[in-house]
XYZ file of C-alpha atoms in Angstrom:
766
model
C 10.504 145.275 8.345
C 7.551 146.498 10.339
C 8.833 148.767 13.079
C 5.643 148.798 15.099
C 6.765 145.665 16.924
C 4.906 142.508 17.819
C 1.601 142.495 19.593
C 1.682 140.885 23.009
C -1.857 139.702 23.449
C -4.960 138.426 21.727
C -8.536 139.631 21.474
C -11.869 138.254 20.360
C -15.183 139.812 19.435
C -17.434 137.336 21.249
C -17.446 135.516 24.586
C -16.117 131.974 24.711
C -18.677 129.477 23.448
C -16.882 126.610 25.207
C -14.563 126.506 28.187
C -11.608 125.599 25.980
C -11.934 128.974 24.249
C -11.929 130.886 27.542
C -8.995 133.246 28.010
C -6.662 132.291 30.830
C -4.487 133.733 33.558
C -2.342 132.007 36.154
C 0.473 132.447 38.635
C 1.923 128.923 38.458
C -0.277 127.768 41.336
C -3.804 129.051 40.731
C -5.341 129.416 37.292
C -8.536 130.913 35.952
C -10.509 130.432 32.741
C -12.568 133.529 31.936
C -15.522 133.089 29.584
C -16.207 136.820 29.225
C -20.018 136.718 29.060
C -21.507 140.168 29.850
C -24.798 138.717 31.100
C -23.622 135.532 32.824
C -19.899 135.635 33.483
C -18.165 132.413 34.462
C -14.690 132.219 35.993
C -13.467 128.637 36.371
C -10.894 128.469 39.154
C -8.162 125.791 39.080
C -5.217 124.882 41.286
C -2.093 122.866 40.421
C -2.542 120.467 43.331
C -6.196 119.594 42.733
C -6.070 115.859 42.050
C -8.877 113.444 42.827
C -7.845 110.606 45.182
C -8.263 107.222 43.527
C -6.247 104.918 45.771
C -3.023 105.149 43.752
C -1.192 107.494 46.133
C -0.002 104.565 48.269
C 0.835 102.195 45.416
C 4.405 100.910 45.304
C 6.673 99.837 42.474
C 6.734 96.129 41.624
C 9.232 94.243 43.773
C 10.562 92.178 40.878
C 14.341 92.534 41.220
C 14.567 88.855 42.132
C 13.166 87.948 38.702
C 15.590 90.113 36.749
C 17.827 87.324 35.441
C 14.794 85.310 34.365
C 13.335 88.329 32.586
C 16.615 89.092 30.849
C 16.870 85.523 29.610
C 13.311 85.659 28.285
C 13.886 88.915 26.434
C 17.139 87.686 24.901
C 15.334 84.521 23.820
C 12.694 86.587 22.025
C 9.951 85.824 24.574
C 8.925 89.449 25.082
C 5.381 88.863 26.275
C 6.473 86.288 28.844
C 9.126 88.702 30.088
C 6.542 91.437 30.452
C 4.232 89.183 32.447
C 7.058 88.144 34.763
C 8.140 91.747 35.360
C 4.716 93.262 36.017
C 3.983 91.220 39.203
C 0.494 90.535 37.857
C -0.853 94.006 38.551
C -3.500 95.788 36.537
C -2.812 99.168 34.979
C -3.549 101.901 37.533
C -3.688 105.587 36.732
C -2.369 108.585 38.573
C -4.794 110.701 40.586
C -6.601 112.783 37.958
C -6.261 116.542 37.821
C -9.645 118.224 38.166
C -11.154 121.725 38.064
C -11.945 123.577 41.267
C -15.140 125.607 41.093
C -16.910 128.344 39.188
C -17.463 131.949 40.182
C -20.845 132.795 38.662
C -21.857 136.421 38.090
C -25.407 136.699 36.775
C -26.804 140.130 35.888
C -30.472 140.888 36.375
C -32.254 141.908 33.146
C -29.107 142.615 31.103
C -29.481 144.672 27.934
C -27.973 143.449 24.658
C -24.234 144.151 24.488
C -22.640 146.115 21.657
C -19.016 146.706 20.602
C -17.897 143.673 22.569
C -14.199 142.871 22.937
C -12.385 140.446 25.230
C -8.632 140.232 25.426
C -5.588 138.768 27.117
C -2.569 140.957 27.804
C 0.508 138.710 27.833
C 2.675 141.433 29.372
C 0.508 141.844 32.470
C -1.258 138.497 32.689
C -4.659 140.185 32.589
C -7.829 138.864 30.985
C -10.549 141.420 30.363
C -13.697 142.309 28.436
C -15.411 145.561 27.494
C -18.780 146.344 25.939
C -21.569 148.889 25.880
C -25.337 148.719 26.204
C -28.141 151.224 26.567
C -26.966 152.083 30.077
C -23.379 152.876 29.075
C -19.937 151.262 29.094
C -18.888 148.174 31.045
C -15.518 146.582 31.763
C -14.342 143.420 33.488
C -10.775 142.343 34.112
C -8.953 139.644 36.059
C -5.504 138.284 36.832
C -3.912 135.791 39.204
C -1.282 137.511 41.314
C 2.200 136.074 41.677
C 2.912 138.512 44.477
C -0.136 137.814 46.633
C -1.269 134.326 45.469
C -4.822 135.538 44.866
C -7.251 135.702 41.954
C -8.329 139.314 41.454
C -11.438 140.234 39.459
C -13.049 143.612 38.898
C -16.332 144.551 37.220
C -17.294 148.166 36.562
C -20.378 149.644 34.915
C -23.182 152.199 35.181
C -25.133 150.280 37.845
C -24.312 146.717 38.833
C -27.406 144.658 39.475
C -26.242 141.066 39.811
C -25.842 137.980 41.955
C -22.528 136.238 42.694
C -22.232 132.569 43.658
C -19.550 129.901 43.965
C -20.605 126.677 42.286
C -19.193 123.193 41.870
C -21.387 122.377 38.895
C -18.945 121.536 36.129
C -19.332 118.886 33.417
C -18.400 115.351 34.394
C -18.317 115.863 38.161
C -18.340 112.456 39.863
C -21.390 111.798 41.979
C -19.262 111.003 45.034
C -17.524 114.396 44.998
C -19.579 116.715 47.162
C -19.856 120.495 47.105
C -21.335 122.928 49.643
C -21.402 126.688 49.148
C -22.400 129.531 51.441
C -22.529 133.315 51.562
C -22.512 135.884 54.314
C -22.499 139.679 54.366
C -20.894 141.328 57.391
C -20.708 144.858 56.049
C -23.027 146.944 53.827
C -20.477 146.723 51.058
C -18.584 143.500 51.788
C -19.451 139.828 51.773
C -17.778 136.463 51.868
C -18.546 133.454 49.691
C -17.202 129.998 50.489
C -17.261 126.628 48.795
C -16.134 123.256 50.099
C -15.375 120.254 47.967
C -15.137 116.803 49.573
C -13.610 113.693 48.036
C -14.724 110.089 48.577
C -13.371 109.010 51.990
C -10.496 106.626 52.543
C -8.582 107.192 49.300
C -6.299 110.091 50.223
C -6.946 113.799 50.632
C -10.131 115.087 52.283
C -10.983 117.834 49.822
C -10.524 121.513 49.078
C -12.012 124.891 49.874
C -12.373 128.219 48.129
C -13.110 131.619 49.622
C -14.069 134.797 47.769
C -14.143 138.222 49.371
C -16.572 140.550 47.570
C -16.185 144.301 47.953
C -18.636 146.717 46.330
C -17.189 150.208 45.988
C -20.650 151.738 46.391
C -24.122 150.293 46.640
C -25.345 147.700 49.143
C -24.718 143.965 49.177
C -26.689 141.246 50.924
C -26.609 137.481 51.258
C -29.475 135.402 49.862
C -28.834 131.725 50.520
C -25.489 130.876 48.944
C -25.498 134.003 46.756
C -24.438 137.590 47.308
C -26.691 140.141 45.648
C -25.265 143.499 44.597
C -27.559 146.413 43.775
C -26.593 149.723 42.211
C -22.824 149.609 42.679
C -20.571 151.112 40.034
C -17.716 148.706 40.720
C -17.015 145.507 42.613
C -13.832 143.586 43.343
C -13.574 139.855 44.014
C -10.519 138.349 45.722
C -10.358 134.541 45.663
C -8.040 131.946 47.211
C -8.280 128.174 47.542
C -6.481 125.289 49.195
C -6.502 121.496 49.340
C -5.436 119.110 52.070
C -5.539 115.673 53.643
C -7.552 117.270 56.451
C -10.341 119.780 55.824
C -8.669 123.013 54.659
C -8.661 125.811 57.225
C -11.085 128.372 55.825
C -10.109 130.746 58.621
C -6.586 131.000 57.232
C -7.964 131.644 53.760
C -10.158 134.423 55.139
C -7.206 135.958 56.946
C -5.199 135.985 53.708
C -8.003 137.847 51.940
C -8.648 140.318 54.748
C -4.979 141.271 54.800
C -5.125 142.420 51.160
C -6.357 145.801 49.938
C -9.382 145.430 47.656
C -7.703 147.726 45.137
C -7.265 146.251 41.678
C -4.577 148.614 40.405
C -2.495 148.291 43.569
C -2.555 144.499 43.420
C -1.874 144.549 39.681
C 1.268 146.652 40.136
C 2.581 144.198 42.701
C 1.889 141.323 40.307
C 3.317 142.869 37.143
C 6.547 143.716 38.950
C 7.125 139.950 38.962
C 5.322 138.773 35.820
C 6.201 141.389 33.215
C 10.027 141.218 33.392
C 9.891 137.441 32.985
C 7.629 137.653 29.952
C 9.657 140.424 28.294
C 12.999 138.595 28.326
C 12.424 137.153 24.832
C 10.606 138.557 21.809
C 9.993 137.420 18.232
C 9.245 139.740 15.315
C 8.479 138.096 11.958
C 7.891 141.357 10.123
C 4.123 141.026 10.277
C 2.041 144.036 9.265
C 0.151 145.993 11.931
C -3.123 145.173 10.167
C -2.456 141.435 10.397
C -1.422 141.700 14.026
C -4.629 143.583 14.824
C -6.896 140.715 13.711
C -9.219 139.136 16.271
C -8.156 135.639 17.179
C -11.025 134.085 15.238
C -9.899 135.778 12.014
C -6.301 134.872 12.752
C -7.183 131.184 12.961
C -9.564 131.321 10.000
C -6.859 132.881 7.828
C -4.561 129.931 8.545
C -7.351 127.435 7.862
C -6.060 124.150 6.521
C -2.977 125.676 4.895
C -0.052 123.310 5.614
C 2.286 126.279 5.319
C 2.737 128.282 8.494
C 1.351 131.799 8.522
C 3.982 134.143 10.033
C 1.283 136.197 11.734
C -0.177 133.146 13.480
C 3.249 131.723 14.306
C 4.355 135.001 15.876
C 1.191 135.044 17.982
C 1.640 131.393 18.981
C 5.238 132.092 20.011
C 4.241 134.826 22.424
C 1.124 133.006 23.601
C 3.150 129.857 24.224
C 5.615 131.697 26.431
C 2.750 133.402 28.274
C 0.950 130.107 28.868
C 4.133 128.396 30.054
C 4.974 131.236 32.450
C 1.413 131.286 33.763
C 1.219 127.525 34.364
C 4.659 127.179 35.951
C 5.475 127.748 39.597
C 4.776 125.316 42.401
C 4.902 122.583 39.750
C 5.817 122.410 36.069
C 2.988 122.422 33.528
C 0.560 119.522 33.433
C -0.795 118.061 30.200
C -3.380 120.859 30.295
C -0.963 123.460 31.629
C -2.810 124.702 34.712
C -6.334 124.887 33.356
C -9.293 122.557 33.079
C -12.997 123.284 32.706
C -14.465 119.833 33.175
C -13.844 116.613 35.064
C -12.332 113.537 33.426
C -9.074 114.901 32.035
C -7.456 112.722 29.376
C -4.517 110.707 30.742
C -5.425 112.020 34.191
C -4.177 115.481 33.210
C -0.927 114.493 34.893
C 2.778 114.982 34.178
C 3.541 112.498 31.400
C 7.290 112.185 31.601
C 8.293 109.930 28.710
C 7.879 112.784 26.213
C 5.308 115.460 27.007
C 6.779 117.198 30.049
C 10.215 117.647 28.496
C 8.684 118.884 25.249
C 6.694 121.503 27.155
C 9.905 122.637 28.877
C 12.017 122.555 25.712
C 11.998 126.345 25.515
C 12.626 126.994 29.207
C 16.413 127.184 29.273
C 16.981 128.697 25.831
C 13.895 130.892 26.241
C 15.178 132.555 29.422
C 12.662 130.963 31.775
C 14.736 129.557 34.646
C 11.560 129.709 36.729
C 10.155 126.855 34.645
C 13.321 124.826 35.180
C 13.051 125.520 38.895
C 9.542 124.062 38.898
C 10.926 120.833 37.433
C 13.694 120.797 40.047
C 11.048 121.203 42.724
C 9.017 118.303 41.324
C 12.054 116.013 41.206
C 13.292 117.036 44.660
C 9.955 116.077 46.137
C 10.114 112.631 44.525
C 13.782 111.655 44.398
C 13.440 109.198 47.279
C 10.626 107.502 45.374
C 12.950 107.202 42.374
C 15.476 105.468 44.629
C 12.776 103.099 45.852
C 11.883 102.324 42.226
C 15.479 101.383 41.403
C 15.817 99.130 44.454
C 12.482 97.365 43.988
C 12.560 96.866 40.228
C 16.245 96.245 39.499
C 17.913 95.851 42.891
C 20.313 98.674 42.041
C 21.653 101.807 43.567
C 20.663 105.108 42.025
C 17.341 106.227 40.631
C 14.630 105.029 38.245
C 11.995 107.567 37.155
C 8.342 106.789 36.436
C 6.634 107.445 33.116
C 4.014 109.627 34.773
C 3.244 111.339 38.061
C 0.355 113.317 39.494
C 2.764 115.533 41.464
C 2.213 113.874 44.850
C 4.765 111.067 44.529
C 7.121 109.476 42.023
C 6.683 105.758 42.609
C 6.545 103.610 39.498
C 3.144 101.918 39.605
C 1.540 102.723 36.217
C 2.315 99.454 34.438
C 0.995 96.034 33.542
C 2.006 93.160 31.289
C 1.125 95.154 28.153
C 2.725 98.424 29.269
C 6.057 97.439 30.889
C 7.094 100.849 32.159
C 9.380 99.199 34.706
C 11.653 98.439 31.734
C 12.066 102.102 30.706
C 15.494 102.908 32.097
C 16.097 106.232 30.320
C 13.641 108.279 32.376
C 15.892 109.799 34.998
C 18.498 110.960 32.482
C 15.742 112.354 30.238
C 14.070 114.264 33.069
C 17.320 115.660 34.448
C 18.454 116.971 31.072
C 16.606 120.337 31.352
C 18.423 120.906 34.645
C 21.774 120.164 33.034
C 20.869 122.514 30.185
C 20.070 125.194 32.780
C 23.610 124.859 34.101
C 25.017 125.115 30.562
C 22.985 128.278 29.982
C 23.677 129.969 33.313
C 26.981 128.533 34.520
C 25.436 128.309 38.002
C 27.975 126.088 39.766
C 26.059 126.264 43.047
C 23.078 124.694 41.294
C 25.442 122.154 39.736
C 26.899 121.178 43.105
C 23.505 120.944 44.771
C 21.228 119.388 43.687
C 22.236 118.499 40.134
C 25.576 116.699 40.518
C 24.356 114.272 43.216
C 21.354 113.365 41.073
C 23.526 112.855 37.983
C 25.786 110.608 40.050
C 22.782 108.538 41.066
C 21.744 108.048 37.441
C 25.277 106.888 36.624
C 25.229 104.528 39.614
C 21.987 103.025 38.355
C 23.516 102.238 34.975
C 26.686 100.954 36.625
C 24.597 98.362 38.484
C 22.119 97.718 35.676
C 24.667 97.016 32.938
C 25.821 93.501 33.820
C 25.268 91.547 30.589
C 27.610 91.609 27.615
C 27.227 90.351 24.070
C 29.606 88.101 22.147
C 31.719 91.112 21.191
C 32.115 92.247 24.776
C 29.732 95.201 24.505
C 27.391 95.911 27.369
C 23.769 94.948 26.725
C 20.777 96.986 27.893
C 18.176 94.376 28.772
C 15.308 94.647 29.429
C 14.871 97.778 27.356
C 11.767 99.689 26.320
C 11.308 102.410 23.715
C 8.240 104.484 24.656
C 5.508 103.486 23.732
C 6.278 101.040 20.943
C 7.667 97.603 20.214
C 9.533 96.081 17.291
C 7.407 95.443 14.243
C 6.440 91.948 13.167
C 6.527 90.323 16.613
C 4.492 90.246 19.791
C 5.473 92.266 22.839
C 7.401 95.480 23.373
C 10.156 94.320 25.740
C 13.400 94.495 23.811
C 17.170 94.861 23.883
C 19.306 97.980 23.363
C 16.613 100.558 22.682
C 18.370 103.505 21.087
C 16.891 105.870 23.672
C 18.261 103.719 26.483
C 21.711 103.534 24.884
C 21.706 107.309 24.509
C 20.573 107.774 28.102
C 23.276 105.455 29.439
C 25.983 107.161 27.388
C 24.788 110.627 28.348
C 24.323 109.758 32.025
C 27.826 108.339 32.361
C 29.381 111.152 30.315
C 27.565 113.874 32.241
C 28.550 112.325 35.569
C 32.179 112.169 34.461
C 32.087 115.813 33.345
C 30.478 117.304 36.430
C 32.360 115.143 38.924
C 35.656 116.076 37.292
C 34.688 119.735 37.411
C 33.710 119.531 41.077
C 36.542 117.181 42.101
C 34.241 114.487 43.487
C 33.694 110.728 42.987
C 37.202 110.260 41.576
C 37.157 106.447 41.792
C 33.729 106.242 40.146
C 34.822 108.503 37.291
C 37.377 105.930 36.201
C 34.796 103.133 36.264
C 32.322 105.177 34.253
C 34.922 106.091 31.649
C 35.681 102.397 31.162
C 31.980 101.595 30.829
C 31.525 104.278 28.187
C 33.964 102.394 25.961
C 31.852 99.238 26.304
C 28.462 100.699 25.420
C 26.923 99.456 22.166
C 27.027 101.576 19.050
C 23.860 102.844 17.413
C 22.567 100.756 14.518
C 21.550 101.800 11.013
C 18.967 99.549 9.385
C 18.716 98.307 5.821
C 16.760 101.426 4.855
C 19.647 103.623 5.911
C 17.712 104.861 8.951
C 18.788 105.070 12.569
C 17.293 101.946 14.119
C 15.077 102.061 17.187
C 16.923 99.049 18.657
C 20.577 98.197 18.177
C 19.953 94.455 18.251
C 19.611 91.882 15.464
C 16.088 91.037 14.392
C 14.352 94.037 15.984
C 12.757 96.071 13.195
C 11.764 99.726 13.568
C 8.046 100.413 12.983
C 7.060 102.766 10.194
C 4.184 104.553 11.892
C 4.125 105.712 15.498
C 3.515 108.930 17.430
C 6.797 108.741 19.386
C 10.309 109.288 18.031
C 12.216 108.346 21.181
C 15.074 106.841 19.168
C 16.050 110.379 18.147
C 17.071 111.236 21.719
C 20.733 111.516 20.560
C 19.608 114.249 18.119
C 17.314 116.216 20.410
C 17.965 117.208 23.068
C 21.388 115.575 23.472
C 23.394 117.034 20.563
C 25.201 113.688 20.368
C 24.260 113.160 16.715
C 24.868 116.339 14.695
C 25.344 117.048 10.979
C 28.808 118.498 11.576
C 30.058 116.139 14.298
C 28.599 112.791 13.182
C 27.495 113.343 9.574
C 26.787 109.699 8.714
C 24.645 109.155 11.787
C 22.923 112.491 11.147
C 21.940 111.284 7.684
C 20.603 108.079 9.227
C 18.699 110.012 11.876
C 17.186 112.252 9.216
C 16.175 109.170 7.257
C 14.514 107.760 10.368
C 12.663 111.026 10.922
C 11.372 111.156 7.355
C 10.315 107.504 7.304
C 8.420 107.617 10.579
C 4.704 108.083 9.969
C 2.547 110.349 12.117
C 0.164 107.635 13.346
C -2.575 109.879 14.803
C -1.054 113.363 14.356
C -0.775 113.821 18.106
C 0.593 117.209 19.073
C 3.605 115.963 21.002
C 4.657 113.802 18.045
C 4.655 116.707 15.587
C 6.536 119.022 17.926
C 9.093 116.344 18.796
C 9.668 115.826 15.068
C 10.001 119.577 14.524
C 12.676 119.880 17.224
C 14.632 117.011 15.703
C 14.258 118.510 12.233
C 15.711 121.798 13.480
C 18.734 119.990 14.910
C 19.187 118.210 11.581
C 18.923 121.562 9.757
C 15.870 120.670 7.677
C 13.886 123.903 7.514
C 11.152 122.454 5.320
C 10.546 119.639 7.786
C 10.414 122.130 10.670
C 7.707 124.081 8.889
C 5.832 120.953 7.811
C 5.561 119.733 11.389
C 4.466 123.126 12.670
C 1.898 123.072 9.883
C 0.489 119.801 11.193
C -0.557 121.727 14.293
C -1.528 125.098 12.877
C -3.163 123.713 9.731
C -5.146 120.875 11.312
C -7.642 122.709 13.518
C -5.617 122.201 16.694
C -5.690 125.729 18.142
C -8.482 126.996 20.394
C -9.487 130.661 20.406
C -7.463 131.033 23.598
C -4.394 129.941 21.545
C -4.153 126.886 23.761
C -3.786 123.784 21.617
C -5.419 120.367 21.352
C -3.814 116.954 21.458
C -5.494 115.779 18.248
C -6.829 117.447 15.092
C -10.345 118.788 15.208
C -9.850 120.511 18.585
C -9.924 117.135 20.301
C -8.584 117.162 23.895
C -7.392 120.420 25.497
C -3.626 119.962 25.752
C -0.612 122.238 26.274
C 2.054 120.167 24.489
C 2.066 122.178 21.265
C 1.309 125.555 22.831
C 4.285 125.302 25.160
C 6.694 123.668 22.696
C 6.177 125.945 19.683
C 8.440 128.717 21.086
C 11.202 126.136 21.507
C 10.850 124.991 17.886
C 11.088 128.569 16.642
C 14.157 129.278 18.759
C 15.895 126.054 17.670
C 15.243 126.952 14.021
C 16.853 130.363 14.567
C 19.662 129.586 17.029
C 21.355 126.274 17.764
C 23.916 126.209 20.540
C 26.075 123.901 22.569
C 29.220 124.412 24.632
C 31.660 126.342 22.455
C 29.324 126.754 19.463
C 26.632 129.234 18.400
C 24.950 128.515 15.081
C 22.683 131.155 13.579
C 19.688 130.430 11.336
C 20.333 126.675 11.180
C 16.849 125.746 9.940
C 15.160 128.942 8.748
C 11.993 128.270 6.704
C 11.654 130.379 3.572
C 8.317 131.821 4.686
C 10.072 133.453 7.627
C 11.570 135.847 5.103
C 12.533 138.527 7.570
C 12.471 138.907 11.267
C 14.179 139.470 14.552
C 14.503 137.548 17.777
C 16.004 138.841 20.970
C 16.892 137.383 24.341
C 17.694 133.795 23.349
C 20.041 132.045 25.802
C 22.756 129.752 24.486
C 24.207 126.673 26.160
C 27.566 128.383 26.666
C 26.764 131.557 28.697
C 26.099 133.636 25.549
C 22.856 135.578 25.109
C 21.621 136.623 21.682
C 20.643 140.206 22.379
C 19.381 140.373 18.830
C 19.389 138.253 15.693
C 17.851 139.895 12.620
C 17.624 138.646 9.063
C 16.154 139.700 5.718
C 16.226 137.127 2.939
C 15.185 139.655 0.291
C 18.191 141.821 1.120
C 20.399 138.776 1.803
C 21.551 140.394 5.023
C 21.658 139.451 8.675
C 23.282 140.519 11.898
C 23.559 139.291 15.451
C 24.468 140.927 18.745
C 25.999 138.593 21.305
C 26.718 139.283 24.952
C 27.687 137.357 28.065
C 28.030 137.850 31.789
C 31.495 136.231 31.675
C 34.378 136.260 29.231
C 33.744 133.488 26.735
C 35.062 132.397 23.360
C 32.711 130.611 20.970
C 32.663 129.534 17.359
C 29.906 131.466 15.585
C 28.688 130.161 12.263
C 25.820 130.318 9.805
C 25.534 127.790 7.005
C 23.359 130.215 5.002
C 26.054 132.886 5.142
C 28.577 133.977 2.559
C 32.121 134.306 3.845
C 34.173 132.946 6.739
C 31.255 132.739 9.178
C 29.847 129.951 7.024
C 32.551 127.626 8.359
C 32.659 129.213 11.777
C 34.570 132.133 13.231
C 36.081 132.271 16.689
C 34.557 135.158 18.587
C 35.633 136.411 21.995
C 32.849 138.011 24.000
C 33.982 139.986 27.014
C 31.723 140.152 30.038
C 29.209 142.968 29.673
C 30.464 144.036 26.219
C 28.026 143.291 23.358
C 29.614 142.125 20.114
C 27.890 142.767 16.769
C 28.355 140.368 13.859
C 27.100 141.278 10.380
C 27.035 138.842 7.495
C 25.578 138.360 4.035
C 23.219 135.498 3.279
C 23.088 133.306 0.220
C 20.256 134.191 -2.113
C 17.414 131.669 -2.266
C 17.369 129.417 -5.307
C 13.795 130.357 -6.178
């Protein structure tokens, strides 16, 4: 195995030719896309809360609870379209407020000479983006990062003699005509100046607009203001500090100036403060796939070209995508969880409003948060939910007349009311959302054992989900089983009939079972809601069983006459497999076979990124290594990775989208370590091309941390080092192993005492 260790960064030999290829930095609030052009640098500045008002902020959920019995009767009678019309209150589909870019910092050099020996790079460990080159005058270097410590974008340019103009601009592709920009510049010191930009939204729809302020400091050489530009002549180095804000009222530029003036214009000092927070988070987990130093040293363009259209996954690219994915997730997580584009956008008109799409995408992006030792990402989801939980309660009351909570299928981050629906898209019927969105928080408790977090806020929210199902589940079938109606499996309906409203969607059954079970577990642990626990336990016995269709596949609806479609981007009916661990090969082998059959039969529809990654996560849980690799290959072998290692939603680099980038680390971890309370399974779905490697820092859902897991298929050897912060006993097993560990061995891990497990692996058949 290569002992040089993985490389934690990427580099390129040319500036970005498109904004999607720009290298990125972020602190979970502010983000920057850096093009890296020596002659005309462009830094696109973004902010998590920049959404364009469109009138949807005050929209309410449909008040249709009074029609519920009518709608249920229609659905049970097979009149899906009529039920959808009755439950939509006649509204048209309205979209969330779209995420949009902020502004551009333009640095234009006067009479630049041709650059030689150019290199731009991103350092994942520090969060820095930089470029270096030479010309006839000498060597030049630029670098930038967004500080977690000081909430400021820091940029530095150094060279023989800086002769350039700096300006803040709102000119980005697709800017609506009714969004106004005004920029200004002023110099109050021979070596300092201030640049400002104000963006204003159309009036009467919500927020007023946003503002950005940049403090420019030239280390030597004079600066002067010329219109809305600052001109620098003869300096050897300049530093730019940038902050921005958005508000219902005009943002207070004075406060932004005060923030900047309070900071030292010293790049290294600010970087040290930032890396003290960023670097330890990034370094918690590492993957080493035994890649050679020469392969790791490739520029990103060569790395992607080497993968090409190969459906097999190149270990060198996968290792890079693993580390890049964690870096991108860390950088786009903070005040909010990652949007569809993470935290970055270089043009107006984001697909799907660039929002938080909650029926699949958001959870997939956070799939590696708990097990990948990123509680900060889980905290961002908690913060999002906490700010919207009252809206979820309003949704439940208005739509179903119930207690508890009902989550929307999407949110722009400003509210959580369920308004994105119409007669064709009956999102009011999706009842699994709250359980689905709370699962990463429950997983966080399993990983950390944080009972304070469990008691507040998690347990009260889990109780509210159980209360919703307690009130919602009022119909029974002829066998006495509870019936989930109306029921909706995102974003698909039964084949061979009109309409998508249905009965007993498998995802909804799984959500109801998990919600009631989780509420029983946590309430029993905390000694609360004793009377409700008994009711929920009785309801669990009445829930419908999952159905297996004539093809031997897990059905999408457990109701007669509702046929599962063969080709769709979503696989929501595999919720019991991933993330719930309800259907497992060892615990429910017959259902696991049916789930695997369903996974294999489901076509890819349009090869959307979230579909492939969702399939890969399910394949890992079902221990199908080949299917894990095949689904990763759909991303890496279909031209879906930009030179920034951000991914696209569709093949052919179509639509900048973080789903795959953020989810790939989770897929890799799930293929190497599967865990649930009481169980740690090693190498459950290891593809043959990952012939040797090492992963460290993986968190298990039972308080165990995998300090190290190493394997070598050629030598048929592996070992693992387990530790915990509490005494814990787990069953450790590896189905690829020879000996007792194949079936599972009980292992006691004492707090603070690492335990090493060595085992032989079966030789490959080939």
